PDB file of C-alpha atoms in Angstrom:
ATOM      1  CA  MET A 942      49.002  62.604 -64.309  1.00 42.00           C
ATOM      2  CA  ARG A 943      49.574  65.759 -66.346  1.00 39.00           C
ATOM      3  CA  GLU A 944      47.525  68.779 -65.349  1.00 40.00           C
ATOM      4  CA  THR A 945      46.167  68.954 -68.925  1.00 41.00           C
ATOM      5  CA  GLU A 946      44.717  65.461 -68.633  1.00 45.00           C
ATOM      6  CA  ARG A 947      41.531  64.735 -66.754  1.00 49.00           C
ATOM      7  CA  GLU A 948      41.383  61.645 -64.585  1.00 52.00           C
ATOM      8  CA  PRO A 949      38.508  59.354 -65.619  1.00 54.00           C
ATOM      9  CA  GLU A 950      35.528  59.123 -63.311  1.00 60.00           C
ATOM     10  CA  PRO A 951      35.611  56.180 -60.866  1.00 57.00           C
ATOM     11  CA  ALA A 952      33.659  53.093 -61.820  1.00 58.00           C
ATOM     12  CA  PRO A 953      30.021  52.954 -60.633  1.00 59.00           C
ATOM     13  CA  GLY A 954      29.817  52.192 -56.926  1.00 57.00           C
ATOM     14  CA  ARG A 955      33.345  53.439 -56.266  1.00 56.00           C
ATOM     15  CA  GLU A 956      34.021  56.714 -54.515  1.00 58.00           C
ATOM     16  CA  ARG A 957      37.465  57.470 -55.925  1.00 61.00           C
ATOM     17  CA  TRP A 958      40.508  56.122 -57.723  1.00 65.00           C
ATOM     18  CA  THR A 959      43.063  54.435 -55.470  1.00 70.00           C
ATOM     19  CA  GLU A 960      46.834  54.629 -55.816  1.00 67.00           C
ATOM     20  CA  ASP A 961      46.905  50.947 -56.831  1.00 56.00           C
ATOM     21  CA  GLU A 962      44.488  51.704 -59.675  1.00 67.00           C
ATOM     22  CA  ARG A 963      46.555  54.657 -60.862  1.00 64.00           C
ATOM     23  CA  LEU A 964      49.703  52.545 -60.810  1.00 61.00           C
ATOM     24  CA  LEU A 965      48.237  49.558 -62.644  1.00 62.00           C
ATOM     25  CA  THR A 966      45.983  51.319 -65.156  1.00 66.00           C
ATOM     26  CA  ARG A 967      47.484  51.587 -68.622  1.00 63.00           C
ATOM     27  CA  PRO A 968      46.537  54.854 -70.391  1.00 60.00           C
ATOM     28  CA  PRO A 969      44.704  54.729 -73.744  1.00 60.00           C
ATOM     29  CA  GLU A 970      47.063  54.483 -76.698  1.00 60.00           C
ATOM     30  CA  ARG A 971      46.182  58.011 -77.762  1.00 56.00           C
ATOM     31  CA  VAL A 972      47.571  59.309 -74.458  1.00 55.00           C
ATOM     32  CA  PRO A 973      51.389  59.135 -74.234  1.00 60.00           C
ATOM     33  CA  PRO A 974      52.480  57.290 -71.064  1.00 57.00           C
ATOM     34  CA  ASP A 975      53.613  59.610 -68.302  1.00 57.00           C
ATOM     35  CA  TYR A 976      57.040  58.147 -67.587  1.00 57.00           C
ATOM     36  CA  VAL A 977      57.884  60.978 -65.205  1.00 59.00           C
ATOM     37  CA  GLU A 978      54.881  60.332 -62.963  1.00 71.00           C
ATOM     38  CA  ASP A 979      55.553  56.588 -62.870  1.00 73.00           C
ATOM     39  CA  ALA A 980      59.211  57.169 -62.016  1.00 78.00           C
ATOM     40  CA  TRP A 981      58.396  59.541 -59.155  1.00 80.00           C
ATOM     41  CA  ARG A 982      55.777  57.160 -57.794  1.00 83.00           C
ATOM     42  CA  ILE A 983      58.597  54.888 -56.653  1.00 87.00           C
ATOM     43  CA  PHE A 984      59.340  57.295 -53.809  1.00 90.00           C
ATOM     44  CA  ARG A 985      55.839  56.939 -52.417  1.00 89.00           C
ATOM     45  CA  ILE A 986      56.170  53.153 -52.650  1.00 91.00           C
ATOM     46  CA  MET A 987      59.557  53.335 -50.938  1.00 94.00           C
ATOM     47  CA  GLY A 988      58.065  55.523 -48.211  1.00 93.00           C
ATOM     48  CA  GLU A 989      55.385  52.928 -47.498  1.00 94.00           C
ATOM     49  CA  PHE A 990      58.010  50.201 -47.148  1.00 95.00           C
ATOM     50  CA  VAL A 991      60.046  52.404 -44.797  1.00 96.00           C
ATOM     51  CA  GLU A 992      57.001  53.216 -42.638  1.00 95.00           C
ATOM     52  CA  GLY A 993      56.016  49.551 -42.439  1.00 95.00           C
ATOM     53  CA  PHE A 994      59.523  48.348 -41.600  1.00 96.00           C
ATOM     54  CA  ASP A 995      60.049  51.115 -39.054  1.00 96.00           C
ATOM     55  CA  THR A 996      56.714  50.472 -37.320  1.00 96.00           C
ATOM     56  CA  LEU A 997      56.951  46.681 -37.161  1.00 96.00           C
ATOM     57  CA  ALA A 998      60.697  46.102 -36.734  1.00 94.00           C
ATOM     58  CA  ARG A 999      60.366  45.888 -32.950  1.00 93.00           C
ATOM     59  CA  LEU A1000      57.278  43.673 -33.030  1.00 96.00           C
ATOM     60  CA  GLY A1001      57.799  40.361 -31.266  1.00 94.00           C
ATOM     61  CA  PRO A1002      56.686  37.049 -32.788  1.00 96.00           C
ATOM     62  CA  ALA A1003      53.298  37.441 -34.419  1.00 97.00           C
ATOM     63  CA  VAL A1004      50.762  35.615 -36.548  1.00 98.00           C
ATOM     64  CA  SER A1005      48.832  37.067 -39.486  1.00 98.00           C
ATOM     65  CA  VAL A1006      45.128  36.223 -39.362  1.00 98.00           C
ATOM     66  CA  PHE A1007      42.980  36.490 -42.499  1.00 97.00           C
ATOM     67  CA  GLY A1008      39.297  36.080 -43.279  1.00 97.00           C
ATOM     68  CA  SER A1009      36.231  37.803 -44.616  1.00 96.00           C
ATOM     69  CA  ALA A1010      35.451  41.393 -43.710  1.00 95.00           C
ATOM     70  CA  ARG A1011      31.781  40.449 -44.226  1.00 95.00           C
ATOM     71  CA  THR A1012      31.608  38.031 -41.292  1.00 97.00           C
ATOM     72  CA  PRO A1013      28.940  39.344 -38.871  1.00 97.00           C
ATOM     73  CA  ARG A1014      29.555  39.471 -35.151  1.00 97.00           C
ATOM     74  CA  ASP A1015      26.964  36.765 -34.465  1.00 98.00           C
ATOM     75  CA  ASP A1016      28.674  34.299 -36.829  1.00 98.00           C
ATOM     76  CA  PRO A1017      30.392  31.335 -35.085  1.00 98.00           C
ATOM     77  CA  MET A1018      33.524  32.107 -37.110  1.00 98.00           C
ATOM     78  CA  TYR A1019      33.701  35.552 -35.498  1.00 98.00           C
ATOM     79  CA  ALA A1020      33.721  33.924 -32.066  1.00 98.00           C
ATOM     80  CA  ALA A1021      36.338  31.390 -33.201  1.00 98.00           C
ATOM     81  CA  ALA A1022      38.591  34.148 -34.580  1.00 98.00           C
ATOM     82  CA  GLU A1023      38.229  36.128 -31.351  1.00 98.00           C
ATOM     83  CA  GLU A1024      39.194  33.069 -29.293  1.00 98.00           C
ATOM     84  CA  THR A1025      42.124  32.394 -31.609  1.00 98.00           C
ATOM     85  CA  GLY A1026      43.379  35.963 -31.166  1.00 98.00           C
ATOM     86  CA  ARG A1027      43.061  35.628 -27.403  1.00 98.00           C
ATOM     87  CA  ARG A1028      44.916  32.311 -27.318  1.00 98.00           C
ATOM     88  CA  LEU A1029      47.691  33.692 -29.537  1.00 98.00           C
ATOM     89  CA  ALA A1030      48.166  36.651 -27.186  1.00 98.00           C
ATOM     90  CA  GLU A1031      48.184  34.379 -24.142  1.00 98.00           C
ATOM     91  CA  ALA A1032      50.827  32.234 -25.859  1.00 97.00           C
ATOM     92  CA  GLY A1033      53.075  35.262 -26.430  1.00 97.00           C
ATOM     93  CA  PHE A1034      52.235  36.132 -30.048  1.00 98.00           C
ATOM     94  CA  GLY A1035      50.988  39.364 -31.515  1.00 98.00           C
ATOM     95  CA  VAL A1036      48.156  39.357 -34.045  1.00 98.00           C
ATOM     96  CA  ILE A1037      48.413  41.075 -37.432  1.00 98.00           C
ATOM     97  CA  THR A1038      45.302  41.600 -39.563  1.00 98.00           C
ATOM     98  CA  GLY A1039      44.121  43.832 -42.366  1.00 95.00           C
ATOM     99  CA  GLY A1040      42.590  46.096 -39.738  1.00 96.00           C
ATOM    100  CA  GLY A1041      39.048  45.900 -41.114  1.00 94.00           C
ATOM    101  CA  PRO A1042      35.782  44.455 -39.803  1.00 95.00           C
ATOM    102  CA  GLY A1043      34.631  40.833 -39.655  1.00 96.00           C
ATOM    103  CA  ILE A1044      37.272  38.196 -38.961  1.00 98.00           C
ATOM    104  CA  MET A1045      39.960  40.866 -38.762  1.00 97.00           C
ATOM    105  CA  GLU A1046      38.101  42.740 -36.047  1.00 98.00           C
ATOM    106  CA  ALA A1047      37.465  39.537 -34.115  1.00 98.00           C
ATOM    107  CA  ALA A1048      41.130  38.477 -34.084  1.00 98.00           C
ATOM    108  CA  ASN A1049      42.285  41.979 -33.100  1.00 98.00           C
ATOM    109  CA  LYS A1050      39.668  42.077 -30.343  1.00 98.00           C
ATOM    110  CA  GLY A1051      40.759  38.763 -28.869  1.00 98.00           C
ATOM    111  CA  ALA A1052      44.418  39.791 -28.872  1.00 98.00           C
ATOM    112  CA  LEU A1053      43.862  43.273 -27.468  1.00 98.00           C
ATOM    113  CA  GLU A1054      41.553  42.176 -24.662  1.00 98.00           C
ATOM    114  CA  ALA A1055      44.067  39.502 -23.660  1.00 98.00           C
ATOM    115  CA  GLY A1056      46.773  42.152 -23.353  1.00 97.00           C
ATOM    116  CA  GLY A1057      48.623  41.211 -26.534  1.00 97.00           C
ATOM    117  CA  GLU A1058      49.914  43.206 -29.465  1.00 97.00           C
ATOM    118  CA  SER A1059      47.166  43.937 -31.997  1.00 98.00           C
ATOM    119  CA  VAL A1060      48.311  45.241 -35.393  1.00 98.00           C
ATOM    120  CA  GLY A1061      46.149  46.469 -38.264  1.00 97.00           C
ATOM    121  CA  CYS A1062      47.534  46.932 -41.781  1.00 96.00           C
ATOM    122  CA  ASN A1063      44.734  48.782 -43.532  1.00 93.00           C
ATOM    123  CA  ILE A1064      44.526  49.421 -47.282  1.00 88.00           C
ATOM    124  CA  GLU A1065      43.107  52.241 -49.373  1.00 80.00           C
ATOM    125  CA  LEU A1066      40.022  50.969 -51.191  1.00 75.00           C
ATOM    126  CA  PRO A1067      37.609  52.593 -53.650  1.00 67.00           C
ATOM    127  CA  PHE A1068      35.082  52.585 -50.792  1.00 64.00           C
ATOM    128  CA  GLU A1069      35.795  53.518 -47.201  1.00 54.00           C
ATOM    129  CA  GLN A1070      37.038  50.825 -44.821  1.00 68.00           C
ATOM    130  CA  GLY A1071      37.994  52.266 -41.462  1.00 82.00           C
ATOM    131  CA  MET A1072      40.344  50.696 -38.955  1.00 93.00           C
ATOM    132  CA  ASN A1073      38.489  48.548 -36.436  1.00 96.00           C
ATOM    133  CA  PRO A1074      38.529  49.804 -32.809  1.00 96.00           C
ATOM    134  CA  TYR A1075      40.589  46.882 -31.491  1.00 98.00           C
ATOM    135  CA  VAL A1076      43.791  47.756 -33.368  1.00 97.00           C
ATOM    136  CA  LYS A1077      46.603  48.975 -31.126  1.00 97.00           C
ATOM    137  CA  THR A1078      49.249  49.567 -33.806  1.00 97.00           C
ATOM    138  CA  ALA A1079      47.802  50.896 -37.061  1.00 95.00           C
ATOM    139  CA  ILE A1080      49.460  51.322 -40.460  1.00 95.00           C
ATOM    140  CA  ASN A1081      47.683  52.561 -43.578  1.00 92.00           C
ATOM    141  CA  PHE A1082      48.857  51.478 -47.025  1.00 93.00           C
ATOM    142  CA  HIS A1083      48.074  52.599 -50.555  1.00 89.00           C
ATOM    143  CA  TYR A1084      49.676  49.622 -52.311  1.00 90.00           C
ATOM    144  CA  PHE A1085      48.589  46.023 -51.846  1.00 90.00           C
ATOM    145  CA  PHE A1086      52.019  44.562 -52.558  1.00 92.00           C
ATOM    146  CA  VAL A1087      53.652  46.641 -49.795  1.00 95.00           C
ATOM    147  CA  ARG A1088      50.963  45.607 -47.320  1.00 94.00           C
ATOM    148  CA  LYS A1089      51.298  41.937 -48.274  1.00 94.00           C
ATOM    149  CA  THR A1090      55.044  42.099 -47.619  1.00 95.00           C
ATOM    150  CA  MET A1091      54.352  43.193 -44.038  1.00 96.00           C
ATOM    151  CA  PHE A1092      51.872  40.363 -43.469  1.00 96.00           C
ATOM    152  CA  LEU A1093      54.527  37.823 -44.368  1.00 94.00           C
ATOM    153  CA  LYS A1094      57.766  39.406 -43.185  1.00 95.00           C
ATOM    154  CA  TYR A1095      56.611  39.992 -39.618  1.00 96.00           C
ATOM    155  CA  ALA A1096      54.602  36.792 -39.104  1.00 96.00           C
ATOM    156  CA  GLU A1097      55.617  33.340 -37.940  1.00 95.00           C
ATOM    157  CA  ALA A1098      52.482  31.742 -39.417  1.00 96.00           C
ATOM    158  CA  PHE A1099      49.208  32.409 -41.229  1.00 97.00           C
ATOM    159  CA  ILE A1100      45.831  31.410 -39.791  1.00 98.00           C
ATOM    160  CA  ILE A1101      43.227  31.712 -42.525  1.00 98.00           C
ATOM    161  CA  PHE A1102      39.504  31.781 -41.802  1.00 98.00           C
ATOM    162  CA  PRO A1103      36.771  31.576 -44.468  1.00 98.00           C
ATOM    163  CA  GLY A1104      36.987  34.508 -46.838  1.00 97.00           C
ATOM    164  CA  GLY A1105      36.823  35.700 -50.417  1.00 96.00           C
ATOM    165  CA  PHE A1106      39.286  36.590 -53.161  1.00 95.00           C
ATOM    166  CA  GLY A1107      41.603  38.576 -50.891  1.00 92.00           C
ATOM    167  CA  THR A1108      41.822  35.690 -48.448  1.00 96.00           C
ATOM    168  CA  MET A1109      42.559  33.264 -51.289  1.00 97.00           C
ATOM    169  CA  ASP A1110      45.245  35.618 -52.567  1.00 95.00           C
ATOM    170  CA  GLU A1111      47.058  35.535 -49.220  1.00 94.00           C
ATOM    171  CA  LEU A1112      46.693  31.751 -48.989  1.00 95.00           C
ATOM    172  CA  PHE A1113      48.143  30.952 -52.399  1.00 95.00           C
ATOM    173  CA  GLU A1114      50.909  33.527 -52.170  1.00 93.00           C
ATOM    174  CA  ALA A1115      52.074  31.934 -48.921  1.00 93.00           C
ATOM    175  CA  LEU A1116      51.902  28.430 -50.422  1.00 93.00           C
ATOM    176  CA  THR A1117      53.869  29.579 -53.480  1.00 92.00           C
ATOM    177  CA  LEU A1118      56.606  31.145 -51.350  1.00 91.00           C
ATOM    178  CA  ILE A1119      56.860  28.021 -49.196  1.00 89.00           C
ATOM    179  CA  GLN A1120      56.847  25.691 -52.209  1.00 89.00           C
ATOM    180  CA  THR A1121      59.621  27.665 -53.897  1.00 89.00           C
ATOM    181  CA  GLY A1122      61.748  27.887 -50.746  1.00 88.00           C
ATOM    182  CA  LYS A1123      61.408  31.646 -50.270  1.00 90.00           C
ATOM    183  CA  VAL A1124      60.191  31.113 -46.692  1.00 87.00           C
ATOM    184  CA  ARG A1125      60.707  28.138 -44.421  1.00 83.00           C
ATOM    185  CA  ASN A1126      59.176  26.772 -41.224  1.00 83.00           C
ATOM    186  CA  PHE A1127      56.014  28.741 -41.888  1.00 91.00           C
ATOM    187  CA  PRO A1128      52.717  27.062 -40.901  1.00 94.00           C
ATOM    188  CA  VAL A1129      49.629  27.823 -42.980  1.00 96.00           C
ATOM    189  CA  ILE A1130      46.511  26.896 -41.016  1.00 97.00           C
ATOM    190  CA  LEU A1131      43.069  26.772 -42.628  1.00 98.00           C
ATOM    191  CA  PHE A1132      40.285  27.244 -40.104  1.00 98.00           C
ATOM    192  CA  GLY A1133      36.930  25.649 -40.888  1.00 98.00           C
ATOM    193  CA  ARG A1134      37.012  22.182 -42.428  1.00 97.00           C
ATOM    194  CA  ARG A1135      33.617  22.410 -44.102  1.00 97.00           C
ATOM    195  CA  TYR A1136      34.481  25.683 -45.823  1.00 98.00           C
ATOM    196  CA  TRP A1137      37.881  24.584 -47.123  1.00 98.00           C
ATOM    197  CA  GLN A1138      37.113  20.939 -47.975  1.00 97.00           C
ATOM    198  CA  GLY A1139      35.846  21.659 -51.491  1.00 97.00           C
ATOM    199  CA  LEU A1140      38.996  23.575 -52.382  1.00 96.00           C
ATOM    200  CA  LEU A1141      41.235  20.865 -50.944  1.00 96.00           C
ATOM    201  CA  ASP A1142      39.333  18.185 -52.865  1.00 96.00           C
ATOM    202  CA  TRP A1143      39.779  20.143 -56.102  1.00 96.00           C
ATOM    203  CA  LEU A1144      43.497  20.596 -55.466  1.00 95.00           C
ATOM    204  CA  ARG A1145      43.842  16.857 -54.930  1.00 95.00           C
ATOM    205  CA  ARG A1146      41.526  15.547 -57.644  1.00 96.00           C
ATOM    206  CA  THR A1147      42.341  18.064 -60.356  1.00 97.00           C
ATOM    207  CA  MET A1148      45.560  19.973 -59.796  1.00 95.00           C
ATOM    208  CA  MET A1149      47.532  17.091 -58.270  1.00 95.00           C
ATOM    209  CA  ALA A1150      45.927  14.454 -60.505  1.00 96.00           C
ATOM    210  CA  GLU A1151      47.076  16.382 -63.578  1.00 97.00           C
ATOM    211  CA  GLY A1152      50.610  16.739 -62.214  1.00 95.00           C
ATOM    212  CA  LYS A1153      50.435  20.497 -61.675  1.00 94.00           C
ATOM    213  CA  ILE A1154      51.533  20.115 -58.037  1.00 93.00           C
ATOM    214  CA  ASP A1155      53.302  17.325 -56.164  1.00 92.00           C
ATOM    215  CA  PRO A1156      51.540  15.228 -53.501  1.00 90.00           C
ATOM    216  CA  GLU A1157      53.766  16.673 -50.779  1.00 88.00           C
ATOM    217  CA  ASP A1158      52.636  20.185 -51.699  1.00 88.00           C
ATOM    218  CA  LEU A1159      49.307  19.410 -50.041  1.00 85.00           C
ATOM    219  CA  ASP A1160      51.193  18.779 -46.801  1.00 85.00           C
ATOM    220  CA  LEU A1161      51.947  22.504 -46.578  1.00 84.00           C
ATOM    221  CA  VAL A1162      48.623  23.261 -44.869  1.00 93.00           C
ATOM    222  CA  VAL A1163      46.947  22.238 -41.625  1.00 95.00           C
ATOM    223  CA  VAL A1164      43.138  22.189 -41.462  1.00 97.00           C
ATOM    224  CA  THR A1165      41.330  22.555 -38.150  1.00 98.00           C
ATOM    225  CA  ASP A1166      38.116  23.603 -36.445  1.00 98.00           C
ATOM    226  CA  SER A1167      39.826  24.269 -33.122  1.00 98.00           C
ATOM    227  CA  PRO A1168      41.407  27.554 -31.973  1.00 98.00           C
ATOM    228  CA  GLU A1169      43.390  25.513 -29.458  1.00 98.00           C
ATOM    229  CA  GLU A1170      44.851  23.273 -32.175  1.00 98.00           C
ATOM    230  CA  ALA A1171      45.602  26.228 -34.467  1.00 98.00           C
ATOM    231  CA  VAL A1172      47.608  27.990 -31.770  1.00 98.00           C
ATOM    232  CA  ARG A1173      49.315  24.756 -30.724  1.00 97.00           C
ATOM    233  CA  VAL A1174      50.621  24.270 -34.273  1.00 96.00           C
ATOM    234  CA  VAL A1175      52.006  27.819 -34.263  1.00 97.00           C
ATOM    235  CA  VAL A1176      53.664  27.446 -30.847  1.00 96.00           C
ATOM    236  CA  GLU A1177      55.237  24.058 -31.630  1.00 94.00           C
ATOM    237  CA  CYS A1178      56.630  25.228 -34.956  1.00 93.00           C
ATOM    238  CA  TYR A1179      58.062  28.381 -33.414  1.00 94.00           C
ATOM    239  CA  GLN A1180      59.646  26.435 -30.567  1.00 93.00           C
ATOM    240  CA  ARG A1181      61.282  24.104 -33.118  1.00 90.00           C
ATOM    241  CA  GLN A1182      62.673  27.146 -34.915  1.00 87.00           C
ATOM    242  CA  LEU A1183      64.116  28.485 -31.674  1.00 89.00           C
ATOM    243  CA  ALA A1184      65.722  25.136 -30.932  1.00 87.00           C
ATOM    244  CA  GLU A1185      67.210  24.876 -34.425  1.00 83.00           C
ATOM    245  CA  ALA A1186      68.458  28.457 -34.279  1.00 79.00           C
ATOM    246  CA  ALA A1187      70.158  28.100 -30.889  1.00 77.00           C
ATOM    247  CA  GLY A1188      73.693  29.429 -31.211  1.00 60.00           C
ATOM    248  CA  THR A1189      73.126  30.704 -34.770  1.00 59.00           C
ATOM    249  CA  ALA A1190      72.057  33.970 -36.350  1.00 48.00           C
ATOM    250  CA  GLY A1191      68.823  32.570 -37.778  1.00 45.00           C
ATOM    251  CA  ASP A1192      67.783  31.078 -41.087  1.00 46.00           C
ATOM    252  CA  GLY A1193      67.942  34.060 -43.424  1.00 47.00           C
ATOM    253  CA  ARG A1194      64.470  35.478 -42.693  1.00 47.00           C
ATOM    254  CA  GLY A1195      65.962  38.247 -40.598  1.00 43.00           C
ATOM    255  CA  GLY A1196      66.609  36.146 -37.476  1.00 45.00           C
ATOM    256  CA  PHE A1197      64.138  35.113 -34.809  1.00 45.00           C
ATOM    257  CA  ARG A1198      62.208  37.669 -32.824  1.00 50.00           C
ATOM    258  CA  ALA A1199      62.184  37.291 -29.071  1.00 47.00           C
ATOM    259  CA  PRO A1200      58.694  36.742 -27.652  1.00 47.00           C
ATOM    260  CA  ALA A1201      56.988  39.716 -26.016  1.00 45.00           C
ATOM    261  CA  ARG A1202      56.182  37.433 -23.087  1.00 42.00           C
ATOM    262  CA  PRO A1203      57.255  33.846 -22.238  1.00 41.00           C
ATOM    263  CA  LEU A1204      55.821  31.361 -24.691  1.00 44.00           C
ATOM    264  CA  VAL A1205      53.365  28.944 -23.154  1.00 43.00           C
ATOM    265  CA  ARG A1206      51.678  25.835 -24.389  1.00 39.00           C
ATOM    266  CA  ALA A1207      48.370  26.614 -26.091  1.00 39.00           C
TER     267      ALA A1207
END
């Protein structure tokens, strides 16, 4: 932004403007667009990609776990996410989360206390959200789209607990990439049947009924209430990938990462 221009005040309830907001906000028509600032911003974006790739390139097989930051520690879903993180670590997988509280904290806690790799990919928000204390490898991002690339690129699966808009965003982006063949052999596991049933019913009765998706598109997800089953799905899919990749260089997703410890049955 030019020094002669004054940045607007943040919206009520927000402490500051974030880099995402600055990037995506279109200036009023009376203010000429600052093409120079937008062009130079690409270097900051590039730097975030480089930092993420450099930090996570040596990470073994891992699973991204999503869910609400508002989940309290006495919620049964917190306990389920913690157990899932522990079982993933015991099965040889690292855990990647958004690094915040709630479900993210629980999954990181389970992984860390079981001796596994615990990764937090935090994001700059208009209000403060610190990294939870159970993150072993921490990366801070300014741009959502860079962060989302890391969640997908370095994961073998998504396990998605009840959450809000951000959780839904991750879910449908993964389904879109699988449906369009951008990623393959990538399990998407929804945890909590009661929470997800309404959405699944709507997808079937409305979206599929009107021909917006194909019946087989609904086969892209697994729904469970069991941490044991969730981890078993991940392990079995990964073992199939290893078997299919034997003697080859991989399937185009950058090859297969060797497990940090021997894979075991969940």
